[in-house]
Short mmCIF file of C-alpha atoms and ligand atoms in Angstrom, two decimals:
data_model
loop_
_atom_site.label_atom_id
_atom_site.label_comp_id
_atom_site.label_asym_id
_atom_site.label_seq_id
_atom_site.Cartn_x
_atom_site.Cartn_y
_atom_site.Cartn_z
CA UNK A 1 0.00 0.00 0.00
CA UNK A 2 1.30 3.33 -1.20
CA UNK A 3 1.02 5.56 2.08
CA UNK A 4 1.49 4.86 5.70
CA UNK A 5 -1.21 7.35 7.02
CA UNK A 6 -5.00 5.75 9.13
CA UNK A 7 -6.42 4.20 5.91
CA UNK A 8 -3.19 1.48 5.66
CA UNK A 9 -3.11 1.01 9.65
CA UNK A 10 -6.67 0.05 9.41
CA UNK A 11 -6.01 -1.65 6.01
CA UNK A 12 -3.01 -4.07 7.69
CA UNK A 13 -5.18 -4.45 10.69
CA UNK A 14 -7.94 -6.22 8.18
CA UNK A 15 -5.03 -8.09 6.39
CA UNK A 16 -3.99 -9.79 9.31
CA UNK A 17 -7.02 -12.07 9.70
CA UNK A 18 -6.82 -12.55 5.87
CA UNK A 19 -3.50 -14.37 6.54
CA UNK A 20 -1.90 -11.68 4.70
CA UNK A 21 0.22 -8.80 5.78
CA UNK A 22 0.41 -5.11 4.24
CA UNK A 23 3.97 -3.71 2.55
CA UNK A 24 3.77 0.07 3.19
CA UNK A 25 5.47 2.89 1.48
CA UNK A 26 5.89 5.10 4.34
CA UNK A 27 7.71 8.45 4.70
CA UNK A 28 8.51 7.94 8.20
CA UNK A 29 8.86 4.83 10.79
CA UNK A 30 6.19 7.33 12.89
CA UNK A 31 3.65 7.10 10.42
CA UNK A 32 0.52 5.75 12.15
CA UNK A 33 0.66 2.29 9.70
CA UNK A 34 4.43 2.06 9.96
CA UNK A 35 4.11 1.77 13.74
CA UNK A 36 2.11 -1.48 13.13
CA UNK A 37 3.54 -2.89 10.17
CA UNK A 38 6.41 -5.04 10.31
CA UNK A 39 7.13 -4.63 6.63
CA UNK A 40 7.88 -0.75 5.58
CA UNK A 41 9.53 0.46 2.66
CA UNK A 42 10.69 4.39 3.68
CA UNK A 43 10.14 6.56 0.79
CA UNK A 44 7.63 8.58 -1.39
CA UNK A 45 5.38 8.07 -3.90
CA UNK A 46 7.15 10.67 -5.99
CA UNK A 47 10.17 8.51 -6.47
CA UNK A 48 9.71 5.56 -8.95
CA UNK A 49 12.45 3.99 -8.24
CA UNK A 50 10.92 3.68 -4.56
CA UNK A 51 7.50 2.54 -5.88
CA UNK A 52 9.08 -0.49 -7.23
CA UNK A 53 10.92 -1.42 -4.50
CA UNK A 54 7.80 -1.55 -2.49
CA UNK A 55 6.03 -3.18 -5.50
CA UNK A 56 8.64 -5.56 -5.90
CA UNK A 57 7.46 -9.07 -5.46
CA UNK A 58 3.82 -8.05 -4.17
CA UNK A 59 0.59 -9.42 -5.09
CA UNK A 60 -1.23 -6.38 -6.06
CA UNK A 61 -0.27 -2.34 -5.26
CA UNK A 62 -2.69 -0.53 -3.79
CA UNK A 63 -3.44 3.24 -2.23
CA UNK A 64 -4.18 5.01 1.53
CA UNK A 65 -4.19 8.33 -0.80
CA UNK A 66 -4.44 9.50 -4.18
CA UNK A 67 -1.16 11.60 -4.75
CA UNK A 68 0.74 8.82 -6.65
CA UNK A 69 2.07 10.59 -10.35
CA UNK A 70 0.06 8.65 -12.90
CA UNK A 71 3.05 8.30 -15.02
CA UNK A 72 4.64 6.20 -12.23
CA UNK A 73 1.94 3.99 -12.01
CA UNK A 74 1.99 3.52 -15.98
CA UNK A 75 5.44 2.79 -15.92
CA UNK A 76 4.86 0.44 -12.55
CA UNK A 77 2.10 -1.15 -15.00
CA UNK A 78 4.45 -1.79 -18.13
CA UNK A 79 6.48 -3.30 -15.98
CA UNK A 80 3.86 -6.30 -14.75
CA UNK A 81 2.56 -4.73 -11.36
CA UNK A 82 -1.10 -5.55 -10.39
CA UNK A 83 -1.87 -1.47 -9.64
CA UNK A 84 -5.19 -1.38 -8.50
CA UNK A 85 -7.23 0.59 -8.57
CA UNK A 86 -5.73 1.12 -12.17
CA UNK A 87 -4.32 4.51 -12.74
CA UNK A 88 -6.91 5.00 -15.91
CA UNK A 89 -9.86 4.50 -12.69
CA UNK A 90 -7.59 6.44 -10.46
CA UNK A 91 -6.91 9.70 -11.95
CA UNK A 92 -10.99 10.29 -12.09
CA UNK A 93 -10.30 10.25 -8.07
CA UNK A 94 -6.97 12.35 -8.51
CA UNK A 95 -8.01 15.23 -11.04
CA UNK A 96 -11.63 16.71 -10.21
CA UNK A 97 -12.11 18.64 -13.56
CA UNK A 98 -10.97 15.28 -15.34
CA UNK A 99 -13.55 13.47 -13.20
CA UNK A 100 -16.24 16.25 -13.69
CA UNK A 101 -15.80 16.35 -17.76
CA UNK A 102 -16.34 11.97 -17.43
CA UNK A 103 -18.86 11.87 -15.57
CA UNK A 104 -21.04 14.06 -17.88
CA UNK A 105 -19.98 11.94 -20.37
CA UNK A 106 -21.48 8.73 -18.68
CA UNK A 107 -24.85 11.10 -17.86
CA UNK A 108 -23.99 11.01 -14.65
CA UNK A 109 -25.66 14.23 -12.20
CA UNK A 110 -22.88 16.87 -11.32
CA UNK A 111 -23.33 20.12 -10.58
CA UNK A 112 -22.45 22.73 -13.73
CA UNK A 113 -18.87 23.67 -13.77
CA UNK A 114 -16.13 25.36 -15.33
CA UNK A 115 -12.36 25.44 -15.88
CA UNK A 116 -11.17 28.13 -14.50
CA UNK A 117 -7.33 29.04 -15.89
CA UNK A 118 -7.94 33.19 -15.51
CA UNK A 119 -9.39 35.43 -13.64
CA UNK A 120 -11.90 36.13 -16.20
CA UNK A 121 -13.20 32.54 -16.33
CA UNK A 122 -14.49 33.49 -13.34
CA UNK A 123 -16.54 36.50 -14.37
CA UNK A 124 -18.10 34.45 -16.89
CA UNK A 125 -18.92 31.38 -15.10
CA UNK A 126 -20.37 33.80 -12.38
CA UNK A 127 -22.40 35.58 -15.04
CA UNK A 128 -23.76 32.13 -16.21
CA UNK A 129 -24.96 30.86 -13.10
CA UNK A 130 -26.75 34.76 -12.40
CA UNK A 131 -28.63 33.92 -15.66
CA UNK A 132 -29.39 30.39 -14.87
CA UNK A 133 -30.58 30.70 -11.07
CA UNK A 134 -30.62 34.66 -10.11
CA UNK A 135 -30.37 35.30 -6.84
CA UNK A 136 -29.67 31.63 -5.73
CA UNK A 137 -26.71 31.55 -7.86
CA UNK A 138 -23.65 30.92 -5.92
CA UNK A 139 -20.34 29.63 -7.05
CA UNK A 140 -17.92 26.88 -5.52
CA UNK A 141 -13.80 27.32 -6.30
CA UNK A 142 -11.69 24.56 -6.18
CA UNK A 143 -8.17 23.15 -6.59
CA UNK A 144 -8.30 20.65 -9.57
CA UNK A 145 -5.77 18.74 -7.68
CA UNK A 146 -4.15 17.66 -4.09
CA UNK A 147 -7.42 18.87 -1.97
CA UNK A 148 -8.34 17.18 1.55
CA UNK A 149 -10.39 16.97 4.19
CA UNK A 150 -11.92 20.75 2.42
CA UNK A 151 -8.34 22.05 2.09
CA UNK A 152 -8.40 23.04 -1.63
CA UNK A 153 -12.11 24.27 -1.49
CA UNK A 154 -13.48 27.87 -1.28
CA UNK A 155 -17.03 28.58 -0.64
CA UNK A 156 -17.01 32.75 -1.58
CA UNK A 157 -20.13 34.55 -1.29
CA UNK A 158 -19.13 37.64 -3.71
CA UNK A 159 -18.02 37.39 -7.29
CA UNK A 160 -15.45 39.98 -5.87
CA UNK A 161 -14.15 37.27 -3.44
CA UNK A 162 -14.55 34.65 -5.88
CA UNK A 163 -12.23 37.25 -8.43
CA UNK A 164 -9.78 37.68 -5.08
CA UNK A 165 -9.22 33.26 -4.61
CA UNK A 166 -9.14 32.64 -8.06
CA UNK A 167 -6.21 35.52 -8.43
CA UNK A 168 -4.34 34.03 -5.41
CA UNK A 169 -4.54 30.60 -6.17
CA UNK A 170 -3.79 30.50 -10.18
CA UNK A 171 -0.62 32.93 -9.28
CA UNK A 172 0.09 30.33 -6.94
CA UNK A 173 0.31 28.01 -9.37
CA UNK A 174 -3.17 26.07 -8.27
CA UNK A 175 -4.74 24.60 -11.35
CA UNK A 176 -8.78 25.62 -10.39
CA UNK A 177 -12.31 24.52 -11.54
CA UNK A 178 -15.22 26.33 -10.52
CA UNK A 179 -18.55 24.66 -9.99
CA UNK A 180 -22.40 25.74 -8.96
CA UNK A 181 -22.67 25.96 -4.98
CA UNK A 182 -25.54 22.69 -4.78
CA UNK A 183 -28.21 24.22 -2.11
CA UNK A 184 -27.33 20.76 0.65
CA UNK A 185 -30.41 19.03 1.94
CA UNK A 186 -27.57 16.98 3.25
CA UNK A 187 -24.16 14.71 2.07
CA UNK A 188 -24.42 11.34 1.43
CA UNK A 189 -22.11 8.52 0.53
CA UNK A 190 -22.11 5.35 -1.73
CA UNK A 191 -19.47 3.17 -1.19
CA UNK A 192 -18.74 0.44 -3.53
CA UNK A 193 -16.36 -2.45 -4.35
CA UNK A 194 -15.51 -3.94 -7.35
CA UNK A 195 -12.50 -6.82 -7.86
CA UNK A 196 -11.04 -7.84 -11.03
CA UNK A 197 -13.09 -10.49 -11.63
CA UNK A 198 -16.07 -7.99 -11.88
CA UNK A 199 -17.61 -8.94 -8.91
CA UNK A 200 -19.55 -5.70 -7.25
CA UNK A 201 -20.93 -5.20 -3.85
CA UNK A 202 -22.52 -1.88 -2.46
CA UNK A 203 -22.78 -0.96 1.51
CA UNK A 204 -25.80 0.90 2.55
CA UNK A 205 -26.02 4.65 1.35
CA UNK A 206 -24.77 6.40 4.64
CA UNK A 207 -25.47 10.29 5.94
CA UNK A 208 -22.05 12.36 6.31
CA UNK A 209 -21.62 15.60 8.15
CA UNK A 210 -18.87 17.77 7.38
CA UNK A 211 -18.03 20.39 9.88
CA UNK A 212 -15.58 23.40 8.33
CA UNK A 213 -15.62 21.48 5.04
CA UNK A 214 -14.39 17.52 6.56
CA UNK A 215 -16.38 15.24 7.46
CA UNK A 216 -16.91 15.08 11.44
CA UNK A 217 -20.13 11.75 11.83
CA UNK A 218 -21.54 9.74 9.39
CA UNK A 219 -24.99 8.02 10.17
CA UNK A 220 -25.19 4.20 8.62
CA UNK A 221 -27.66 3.88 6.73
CA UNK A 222 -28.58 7.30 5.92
CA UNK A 223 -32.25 7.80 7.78
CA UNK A 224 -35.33 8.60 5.50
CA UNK A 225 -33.75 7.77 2.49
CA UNK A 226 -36.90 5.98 0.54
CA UNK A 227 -35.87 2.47 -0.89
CA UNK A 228 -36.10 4.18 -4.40
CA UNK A 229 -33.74 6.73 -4.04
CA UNK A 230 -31.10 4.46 -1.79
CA UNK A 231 -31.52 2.04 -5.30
CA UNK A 232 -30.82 4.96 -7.18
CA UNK A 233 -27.66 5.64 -5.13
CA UNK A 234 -26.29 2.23 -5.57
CA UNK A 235 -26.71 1.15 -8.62
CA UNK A 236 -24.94 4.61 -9.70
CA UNK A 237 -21.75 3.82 -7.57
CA UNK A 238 -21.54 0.49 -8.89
CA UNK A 239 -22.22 1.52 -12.65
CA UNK A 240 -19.51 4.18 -11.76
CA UNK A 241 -17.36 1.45 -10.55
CA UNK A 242 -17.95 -0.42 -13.57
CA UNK A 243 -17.77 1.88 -16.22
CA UNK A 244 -14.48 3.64 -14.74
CA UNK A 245 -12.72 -0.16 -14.49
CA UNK A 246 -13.11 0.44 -10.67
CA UNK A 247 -10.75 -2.06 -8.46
CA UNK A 248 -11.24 -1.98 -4.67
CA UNK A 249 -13.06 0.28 -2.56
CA UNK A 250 -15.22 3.11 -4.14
CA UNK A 251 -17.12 6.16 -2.22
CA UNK A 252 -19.22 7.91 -4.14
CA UNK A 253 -19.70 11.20 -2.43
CA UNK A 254 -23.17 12.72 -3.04
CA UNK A 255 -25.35 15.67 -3.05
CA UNK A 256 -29.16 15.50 -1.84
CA UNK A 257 -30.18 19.06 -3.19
CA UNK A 258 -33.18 20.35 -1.08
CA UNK A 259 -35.29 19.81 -4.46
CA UNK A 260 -34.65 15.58 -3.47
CA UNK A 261 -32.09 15.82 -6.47
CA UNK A 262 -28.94 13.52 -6.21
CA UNK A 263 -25.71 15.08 -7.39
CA UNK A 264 -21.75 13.41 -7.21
CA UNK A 265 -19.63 15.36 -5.54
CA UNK A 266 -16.43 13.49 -5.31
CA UNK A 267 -15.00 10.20 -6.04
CA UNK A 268 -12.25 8.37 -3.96
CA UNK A 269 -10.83 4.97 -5.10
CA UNK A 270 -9.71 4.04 -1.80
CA UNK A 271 -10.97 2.98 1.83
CA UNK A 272 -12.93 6.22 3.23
CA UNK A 273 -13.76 8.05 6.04
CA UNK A 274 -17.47 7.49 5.33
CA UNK A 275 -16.65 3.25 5.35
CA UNK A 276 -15.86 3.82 8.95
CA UNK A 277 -18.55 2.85 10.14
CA UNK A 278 -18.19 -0.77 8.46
CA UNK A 279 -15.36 -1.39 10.95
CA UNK A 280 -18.21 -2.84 13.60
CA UNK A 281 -21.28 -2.10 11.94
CA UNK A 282 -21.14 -4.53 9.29
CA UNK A 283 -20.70 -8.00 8.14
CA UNK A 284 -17.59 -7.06 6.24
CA UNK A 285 -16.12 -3.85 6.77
CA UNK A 286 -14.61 -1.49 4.25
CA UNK A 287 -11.06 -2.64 4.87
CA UNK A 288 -11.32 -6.29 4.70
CA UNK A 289 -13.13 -5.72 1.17
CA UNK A 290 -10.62 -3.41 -0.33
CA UNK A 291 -8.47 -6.42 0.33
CA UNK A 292 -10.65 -8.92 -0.93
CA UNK A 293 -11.10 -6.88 -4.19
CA UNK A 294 -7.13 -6.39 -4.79
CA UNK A 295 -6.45 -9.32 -4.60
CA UNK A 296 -9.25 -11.04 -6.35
CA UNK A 297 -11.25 -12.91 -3.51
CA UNK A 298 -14.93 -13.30 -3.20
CA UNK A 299 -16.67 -10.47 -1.86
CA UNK A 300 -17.58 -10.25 1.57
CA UNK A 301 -21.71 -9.79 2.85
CA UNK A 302 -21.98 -5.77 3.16
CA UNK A 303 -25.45 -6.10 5.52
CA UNK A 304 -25.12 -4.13 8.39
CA UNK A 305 -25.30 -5.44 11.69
CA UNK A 306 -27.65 -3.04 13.32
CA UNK A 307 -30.40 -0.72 12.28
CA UNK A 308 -27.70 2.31 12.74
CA UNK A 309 -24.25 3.00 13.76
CA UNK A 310 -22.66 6.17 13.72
CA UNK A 311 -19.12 6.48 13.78
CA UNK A 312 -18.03 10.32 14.74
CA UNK A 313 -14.43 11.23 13.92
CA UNK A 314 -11.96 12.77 17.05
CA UNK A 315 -10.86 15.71 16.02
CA UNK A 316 -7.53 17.42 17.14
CA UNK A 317 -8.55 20.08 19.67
CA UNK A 318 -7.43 23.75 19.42
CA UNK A 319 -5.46 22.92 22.28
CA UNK A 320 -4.95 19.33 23.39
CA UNK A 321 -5.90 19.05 26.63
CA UNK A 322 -3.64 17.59 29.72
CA UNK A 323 -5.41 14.78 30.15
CA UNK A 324 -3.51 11.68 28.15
CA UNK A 325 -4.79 9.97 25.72
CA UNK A 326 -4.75 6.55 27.43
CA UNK A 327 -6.23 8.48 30.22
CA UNK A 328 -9.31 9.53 28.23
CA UNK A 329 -10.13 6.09 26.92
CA UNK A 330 -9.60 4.37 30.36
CA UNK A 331 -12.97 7.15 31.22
CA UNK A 332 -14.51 6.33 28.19
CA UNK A 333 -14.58 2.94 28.34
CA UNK A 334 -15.45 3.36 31.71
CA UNK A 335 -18.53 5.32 31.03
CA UNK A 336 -19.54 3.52 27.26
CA UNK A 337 -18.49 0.03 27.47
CA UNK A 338 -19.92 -0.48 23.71
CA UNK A 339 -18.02 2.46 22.59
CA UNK A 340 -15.66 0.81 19.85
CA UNK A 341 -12.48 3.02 19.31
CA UNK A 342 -9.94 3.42 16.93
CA UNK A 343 -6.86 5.56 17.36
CA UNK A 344 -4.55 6.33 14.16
CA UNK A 345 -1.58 7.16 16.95
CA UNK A 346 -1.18 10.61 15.91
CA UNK A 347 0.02 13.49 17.47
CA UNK A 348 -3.01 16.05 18.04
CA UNK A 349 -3.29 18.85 15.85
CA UNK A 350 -6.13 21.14 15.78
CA UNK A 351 -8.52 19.63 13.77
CA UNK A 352 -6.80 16.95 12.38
CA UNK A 353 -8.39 13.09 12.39
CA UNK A 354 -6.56 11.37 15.09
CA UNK A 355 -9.15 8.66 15.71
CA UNK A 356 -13.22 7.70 15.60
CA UNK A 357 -15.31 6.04 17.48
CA UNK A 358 -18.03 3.68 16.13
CA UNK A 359 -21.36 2.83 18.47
CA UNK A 360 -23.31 0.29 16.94
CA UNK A 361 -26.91 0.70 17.96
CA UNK A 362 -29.06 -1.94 19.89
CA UNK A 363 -30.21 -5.13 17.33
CA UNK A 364 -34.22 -4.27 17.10
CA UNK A 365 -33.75 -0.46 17.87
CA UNK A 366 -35.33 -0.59 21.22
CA UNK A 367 -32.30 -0.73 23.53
CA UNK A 368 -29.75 2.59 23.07
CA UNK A 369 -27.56 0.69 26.12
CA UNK A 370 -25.19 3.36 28.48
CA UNK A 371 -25.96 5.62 31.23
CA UNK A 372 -27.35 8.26 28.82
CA UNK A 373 -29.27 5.83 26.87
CA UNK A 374 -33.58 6.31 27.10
CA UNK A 375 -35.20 3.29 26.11
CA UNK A 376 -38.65 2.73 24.30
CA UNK A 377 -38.36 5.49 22.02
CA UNK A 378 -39.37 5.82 18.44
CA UNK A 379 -36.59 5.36 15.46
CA UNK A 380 -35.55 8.75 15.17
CA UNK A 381 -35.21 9.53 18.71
CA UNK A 382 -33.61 6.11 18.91
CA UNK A 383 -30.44 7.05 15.76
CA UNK A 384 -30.49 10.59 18.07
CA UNK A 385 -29.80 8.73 21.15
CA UNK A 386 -26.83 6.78 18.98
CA UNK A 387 -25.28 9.94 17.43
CA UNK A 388 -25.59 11.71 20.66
CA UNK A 389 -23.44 8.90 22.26
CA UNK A 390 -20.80 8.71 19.08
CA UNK A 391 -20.42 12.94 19.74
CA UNK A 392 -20.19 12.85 23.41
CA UNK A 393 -17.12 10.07 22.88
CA UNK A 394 -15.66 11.94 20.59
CA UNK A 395 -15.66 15.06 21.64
CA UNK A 396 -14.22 13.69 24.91
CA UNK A 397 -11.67 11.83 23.32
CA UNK A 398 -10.32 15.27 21.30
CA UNK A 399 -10.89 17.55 24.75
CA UNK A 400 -11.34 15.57 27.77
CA UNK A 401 -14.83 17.51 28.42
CA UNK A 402 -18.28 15.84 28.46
CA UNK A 403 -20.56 17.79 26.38
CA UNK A 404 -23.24 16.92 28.75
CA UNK A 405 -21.56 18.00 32.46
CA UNK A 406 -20.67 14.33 33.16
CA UNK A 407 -18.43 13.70 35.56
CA UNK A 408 -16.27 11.01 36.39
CA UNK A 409 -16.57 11.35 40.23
CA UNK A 410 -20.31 12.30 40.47
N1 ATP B 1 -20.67 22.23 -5.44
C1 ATP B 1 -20.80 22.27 -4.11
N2 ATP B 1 -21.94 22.74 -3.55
C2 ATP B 1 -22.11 22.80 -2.21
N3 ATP B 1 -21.18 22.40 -1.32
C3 ATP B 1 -20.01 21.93 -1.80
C4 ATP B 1 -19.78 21.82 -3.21
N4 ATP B 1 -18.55 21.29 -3.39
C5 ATP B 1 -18.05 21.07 -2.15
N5 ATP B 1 -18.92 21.45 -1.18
C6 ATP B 1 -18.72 21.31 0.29
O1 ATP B 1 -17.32 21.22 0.57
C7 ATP B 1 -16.98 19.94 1.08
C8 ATP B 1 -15.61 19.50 0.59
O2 ATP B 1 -15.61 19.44 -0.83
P1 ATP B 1 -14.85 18.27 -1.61
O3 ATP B 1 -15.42 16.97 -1.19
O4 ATP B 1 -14.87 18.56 -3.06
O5 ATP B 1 -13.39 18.51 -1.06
P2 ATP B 1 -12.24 17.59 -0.50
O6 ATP B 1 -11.33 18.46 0.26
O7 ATP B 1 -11.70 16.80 -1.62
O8 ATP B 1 -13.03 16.67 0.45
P3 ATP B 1 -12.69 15.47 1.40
O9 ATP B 1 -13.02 15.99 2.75
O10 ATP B 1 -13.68 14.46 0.93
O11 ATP B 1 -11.27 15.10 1.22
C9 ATP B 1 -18.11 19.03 0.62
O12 ATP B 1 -18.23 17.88 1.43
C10 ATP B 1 -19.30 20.00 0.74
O13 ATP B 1 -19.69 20.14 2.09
MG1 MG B 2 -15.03 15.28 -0.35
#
């Protein structure tokens, strides 16, 4: 696996049961899969001649990001290398204007969008979308290439502003697109898997909430979605899957418009943060079938295991509080004993993923479980109850405060 960061710890963690174990191309014996991994290359996925020495006698080569050159992976190809996903799949996950332009071609829903390569793209795009929509117009900039977790996106509310970002970034050398600001019922996510073989399996459609542009919890399944649209959403992903020559993990990242519209956002060829969830809420979970698909297995039941789980990400605090890490979990577990947790063993940062935690609801709905829980509640109060419990974990875990004045010693 090219990458050493959360995706690949998780990845190897998966592999292990598989009788396999993960190679990693890691920049640094510190990175979070390199610490778990007794098989790391050191190196970047800039250097070919360090690709092939971790592809070098491997089964397949696979991703935990999507900043590998495309010409690398070509020449990686030529050379006999199982690279999968396939660098034709990957750079629709690499290159968002590329990945815009093909998935109009396929008639797939994405919002309208433009190239931007001067200032006065901008003007005209703007102008467009005035003429189009009027006063709900409003305009979304982003870099074509290399944006995460919302770094990359710009969200102006002025065509002055919009002028000001495109100026700064283009002189920066930031190839840009520009695309219609989608008014967000909410964000959804289709994750799919395809293998070689051309076997395809689709998770439930889950709910994703981004806070300052990254995702923060993700609801599995999504509530409220009717059966037709959650159809919809699935058999796009795995036509997208298909039709892109798709192997491994896919997320789909979606769009419900407030008009009940489905749009893509984004595609990622590569476990995701919205698969999370799969980790204890499902039959197979996200890693274990990115594994299965690389290397050509059967593909593993995608049911979940409860009617919801929600898995809410911890999230560096501004400052990181006092209290260890080890600390917080030992009150944690004490306080949710079906809290399941994963930590990435990072160093906090603000903001920055250092962990989740996943809490798999009660089997028939009617038990919520902890000392928050209520019992005998209707569905929606009963995912509340869930998500309430995923936040209050992980907002402990990032700042060693419960949300709700719990204490410890009460
Ligand atoms: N066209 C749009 N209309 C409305 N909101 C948008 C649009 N494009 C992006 N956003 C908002 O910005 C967020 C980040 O955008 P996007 O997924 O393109 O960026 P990213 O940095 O690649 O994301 P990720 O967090 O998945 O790595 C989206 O999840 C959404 O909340
Ligand atoms: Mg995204």
């Amino acid at each position: 696996m090219i990458g050493g960061g959360q995706l690949a710890r998780m990845t190897h963690q998966a592999a292990i049961g598989l009788g396999q174990s993960l190679r990693i191309l890691a920049v640094s014996l510190s990175d979070p899969a390199a610490q778990v991994c007794p098989d790391v290359v050191l190196g970047t996925h800039d250097s070919i001649d360090d690709l092939r020495r971790v592809a070098h006698g491997a089964h397949a080569v696979t991703f935990d990001h999507e900043g590998t050159p495309t010409e690398h992976l070509l020449v990686l190809q030529e050379e006999g290398v199982a690279v999968y996903p396939p660098p034709q799949a990957l750079v629709y996950a690499q290159d968002k204007l590329a990945m815009r332009r093909r998935l109009r071609e396929l008639g797939a829903p994405v919002p309208e969008f433009a190239e931007i390569t001067a200032v006065g793209d901008v003007d005209e795009f703007w102008q467009a979308l005035d003429e189009r929509y009027g006063a709900k117009a409003a305009m979304v900039l982003k870099a074509i290439r290399g944006g995460y977790d919302g770094r990359g996106v710009w969200l102006p509310d002025t065509l002055d502003e919009a002028r000001a970002v495109a100026a700064q970034q283009l002189d920066g050398g930031v190839p840009l697109l520009a695309e219609r600001r989608v008014d967000l019922a909410r964000e959804l996510s289709a994750m799919v898997a395809r293998s070689p073989f051309g076997q395809g399996a689709a998770w439930p459609v889950v709910e994703t909430v981004q806070r300052n542009g990254q995702c923060a919890v993700v609801i599995a399944p999504a509530t409220g979605l009717s059966d037709e649209v959650a159809q919809r959403a699935e058999s796009l992903a795995l036509g997208l899957s298909r039709e892109l020559g798709v192997v491994g993990v896919m997320a789909v990242e979606l769009f419900e418009s407030v008009d009940g519209e489905l749009i893509v956002n984004e595609l990622a060829m590569r476990p995701h943060n919205s698969g999370h969830w799969s980790m204890d809420g499902c039959v197979t979970s996200q890693f274990e079938q990115h594994l299965r698909a690389v290397l050509d297995y059967p593909l593993g039941d995608t049911a979940a295991r409860a009617p919801v789980t929600v898995m809410a990400n911890i999230l560096g605090a501004p400052t990181a509080p006092e209290m260890s890490m080890d600390e917080r979990l030992h009150h944690l577990m004490a306080r949710m004993p079906d809290a399941k947790v994963h930590l990435y063993g990072k160093a906090e940062r603000p903001d920055r993923k250092v962990g989740h935690i996943n809490i798999v609801g009660g089997p028939t709905g009617d038990r919520v479980g902890g000392p928050t829980g209520a019992s005998g509640c209707d569905f929606d109060d009963y995912v509340a109850a869930v998500r309430e419990r995923a936040e209050l974990a992980a907002h402990w875990m990032a700042t060693a405060e419960w949300t709700d004045g719990w204490s410890e010693h009460g």
